[in-house]
Coordinates of C-alpha atoms in Angstrom, one line a residue:
X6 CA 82.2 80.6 89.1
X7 CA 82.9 78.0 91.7
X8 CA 80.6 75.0 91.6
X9 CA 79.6 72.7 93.9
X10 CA 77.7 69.7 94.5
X11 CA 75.0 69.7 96.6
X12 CA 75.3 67.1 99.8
X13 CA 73.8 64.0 100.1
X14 CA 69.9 63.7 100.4
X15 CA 67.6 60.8 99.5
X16 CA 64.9 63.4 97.6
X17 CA 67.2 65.6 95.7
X18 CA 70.9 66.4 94.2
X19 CA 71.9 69.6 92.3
X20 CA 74.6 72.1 92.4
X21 CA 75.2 75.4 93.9
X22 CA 77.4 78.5 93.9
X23 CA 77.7 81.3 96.5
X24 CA 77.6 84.6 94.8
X25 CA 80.0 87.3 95.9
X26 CA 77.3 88.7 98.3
X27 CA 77.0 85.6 99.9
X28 CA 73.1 84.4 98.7
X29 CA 73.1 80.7 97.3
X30 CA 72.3 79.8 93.6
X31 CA 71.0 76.0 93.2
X32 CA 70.0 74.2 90.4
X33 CA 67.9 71.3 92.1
X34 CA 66.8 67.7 90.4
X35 CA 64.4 66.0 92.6
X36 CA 64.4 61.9 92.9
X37 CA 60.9 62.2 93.9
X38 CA 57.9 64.4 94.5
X39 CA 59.1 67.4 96.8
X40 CA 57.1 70.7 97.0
X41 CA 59.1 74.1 96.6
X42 CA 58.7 74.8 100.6
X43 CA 60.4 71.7 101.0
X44 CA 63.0 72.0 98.7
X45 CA 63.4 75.7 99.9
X46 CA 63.9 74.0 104.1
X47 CA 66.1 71.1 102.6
X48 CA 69.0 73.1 100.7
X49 CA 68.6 75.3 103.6
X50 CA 69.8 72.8 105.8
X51 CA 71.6 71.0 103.5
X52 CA 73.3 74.4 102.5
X53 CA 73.7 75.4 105.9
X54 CA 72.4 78.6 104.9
X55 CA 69.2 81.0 105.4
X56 CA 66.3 80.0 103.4
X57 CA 66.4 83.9 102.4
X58 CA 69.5 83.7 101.1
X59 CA 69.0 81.0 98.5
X60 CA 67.9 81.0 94.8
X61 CA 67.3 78.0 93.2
X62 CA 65.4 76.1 90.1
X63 CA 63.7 72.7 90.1
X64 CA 65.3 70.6 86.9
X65 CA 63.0 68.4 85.3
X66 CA 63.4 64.6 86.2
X67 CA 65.7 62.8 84.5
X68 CA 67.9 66.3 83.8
X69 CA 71.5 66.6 84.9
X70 CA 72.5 69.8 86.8
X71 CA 75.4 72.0 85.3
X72 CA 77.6 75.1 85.3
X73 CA 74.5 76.5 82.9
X74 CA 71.9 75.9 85.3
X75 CA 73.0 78.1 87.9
X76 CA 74.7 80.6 85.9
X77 CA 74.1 84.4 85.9
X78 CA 72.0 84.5 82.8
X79 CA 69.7 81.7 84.1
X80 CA 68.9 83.5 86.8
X81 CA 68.1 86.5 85.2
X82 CA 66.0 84.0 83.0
X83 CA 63.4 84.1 86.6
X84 CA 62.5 80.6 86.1
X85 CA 64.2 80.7 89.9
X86 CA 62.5 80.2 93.5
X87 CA 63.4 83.4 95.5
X88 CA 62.5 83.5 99.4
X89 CA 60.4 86.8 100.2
X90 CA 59.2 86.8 103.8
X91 CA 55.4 88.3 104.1
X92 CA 55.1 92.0 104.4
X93 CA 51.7 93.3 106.2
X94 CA 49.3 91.2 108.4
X95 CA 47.1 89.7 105.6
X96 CA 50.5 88.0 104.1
X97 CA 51.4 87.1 107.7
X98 CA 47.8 85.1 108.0
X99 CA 47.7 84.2 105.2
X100 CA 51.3 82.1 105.6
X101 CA 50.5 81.2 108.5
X102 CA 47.0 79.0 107.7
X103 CA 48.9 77.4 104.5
X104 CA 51.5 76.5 107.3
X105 CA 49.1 74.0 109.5
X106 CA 48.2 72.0 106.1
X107 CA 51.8 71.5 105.0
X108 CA 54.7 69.4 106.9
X109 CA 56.4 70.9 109.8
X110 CA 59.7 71.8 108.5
X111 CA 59.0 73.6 105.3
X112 CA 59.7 77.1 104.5
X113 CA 57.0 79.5 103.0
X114 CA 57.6 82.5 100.5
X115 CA 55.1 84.7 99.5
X116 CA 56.2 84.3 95.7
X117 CA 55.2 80.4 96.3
X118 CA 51.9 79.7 94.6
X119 CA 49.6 76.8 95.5
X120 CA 51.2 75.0 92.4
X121 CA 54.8 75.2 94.0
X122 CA 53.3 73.7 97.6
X123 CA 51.4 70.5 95.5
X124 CA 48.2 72.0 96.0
X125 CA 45.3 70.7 94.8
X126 CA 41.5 71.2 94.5
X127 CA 41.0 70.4 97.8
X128 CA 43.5 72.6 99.4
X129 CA 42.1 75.3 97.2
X130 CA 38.5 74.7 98.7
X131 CA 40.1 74.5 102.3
X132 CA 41.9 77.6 101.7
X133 CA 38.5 79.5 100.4
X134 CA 36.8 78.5 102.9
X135 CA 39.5 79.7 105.5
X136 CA 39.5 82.9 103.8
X137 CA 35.7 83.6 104.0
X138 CA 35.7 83.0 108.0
X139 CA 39.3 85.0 108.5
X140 CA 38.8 88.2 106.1
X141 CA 34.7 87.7 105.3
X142 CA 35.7 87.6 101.2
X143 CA 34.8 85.0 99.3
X144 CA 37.7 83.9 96.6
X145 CA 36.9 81.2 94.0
X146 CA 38.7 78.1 94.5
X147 CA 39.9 77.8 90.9
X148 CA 41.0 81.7 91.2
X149 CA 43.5 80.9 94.4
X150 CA 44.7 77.8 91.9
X151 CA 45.7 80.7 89.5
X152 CA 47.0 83.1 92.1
X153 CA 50.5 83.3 90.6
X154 CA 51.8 83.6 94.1
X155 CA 50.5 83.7 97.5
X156 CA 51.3 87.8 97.9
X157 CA 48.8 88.3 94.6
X158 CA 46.3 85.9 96.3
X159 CA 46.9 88.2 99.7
X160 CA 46.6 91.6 97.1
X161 CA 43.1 89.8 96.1
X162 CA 42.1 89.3 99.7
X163 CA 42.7 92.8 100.7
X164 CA 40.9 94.3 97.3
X165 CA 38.2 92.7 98.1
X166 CA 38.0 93.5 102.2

């Protein structure tokens, strides 16, 4: 396995390794308070590679990145960030209105949760509230906070249509 370090950025440093069929493994340790979209657009760039083609972990602060961190077993571990792109037109909307209350550049998965983009109660109100007047459902703010990822919270949506 063929480690290397990640390239300069003022928010993060890690490691990576390109597996034989070409995705991206990166163990990441952020310098300050990032959300996994973020992360996700910045080792794209920084990778110079497609944000579906990477698979990467968020150390804790203060912990250095090694060979361990990105190895095979850790990854099986699924404490990793995988990119899944949104299948059917609730995922799409649903994307898409997170989208206008984060930054420009970041990428969206639909195995985020509201935890991995910093949300908070408020976002979870705004995001209720979005979903009564798009779909006519009414979701509990606490229960989006739980969503384990935005394609359950989408699964929810359309139970309930």
């Amino acid at each position: 396995m063929t480690m290397r370090n990640i390239p300069d950025d003022p928010d993060c440093t890690g490691i990576y390794r390109v597996t034989a069929d070409g995705d991206c493994v990166a163990a990441v340790a952020t310098r300050s308070f990032i959300s996994v979209p973020e992360v996700r657009a910045r080792l794209s760039a920084l990778l110079a590679t497609e944000a579906r083609r990477l698979v990467f972990t968020i150390l804790p602060m203060g912990e250095d990145p090694n060979a361990e961190a990105i190895s095979d077993d850790a990854v099986a571990s699924g404490a990793f960030h995988r990119t899944a792109v949104p299948e059917g037109t609730v995922e799409v909307r649903l994307l898409e209105r997170i989208a206008l209350t984060l930054p420009e550049d970041v990428v969206l998965s639909t195995t985020d949760s509201i935890w991995d983009l910093g949300g908070d109660s408020l976002l979870c109100l705004e995001l209720s509230e979005a979903i009564t007047d798009m779909w006519g459902v009414e979701i509990d703010p606490v229960d989006i906070f739980r969503a384990k990822s935005l394609a359950r919270l989408a699964d929810d949506i359309e139970a309930k249509r």
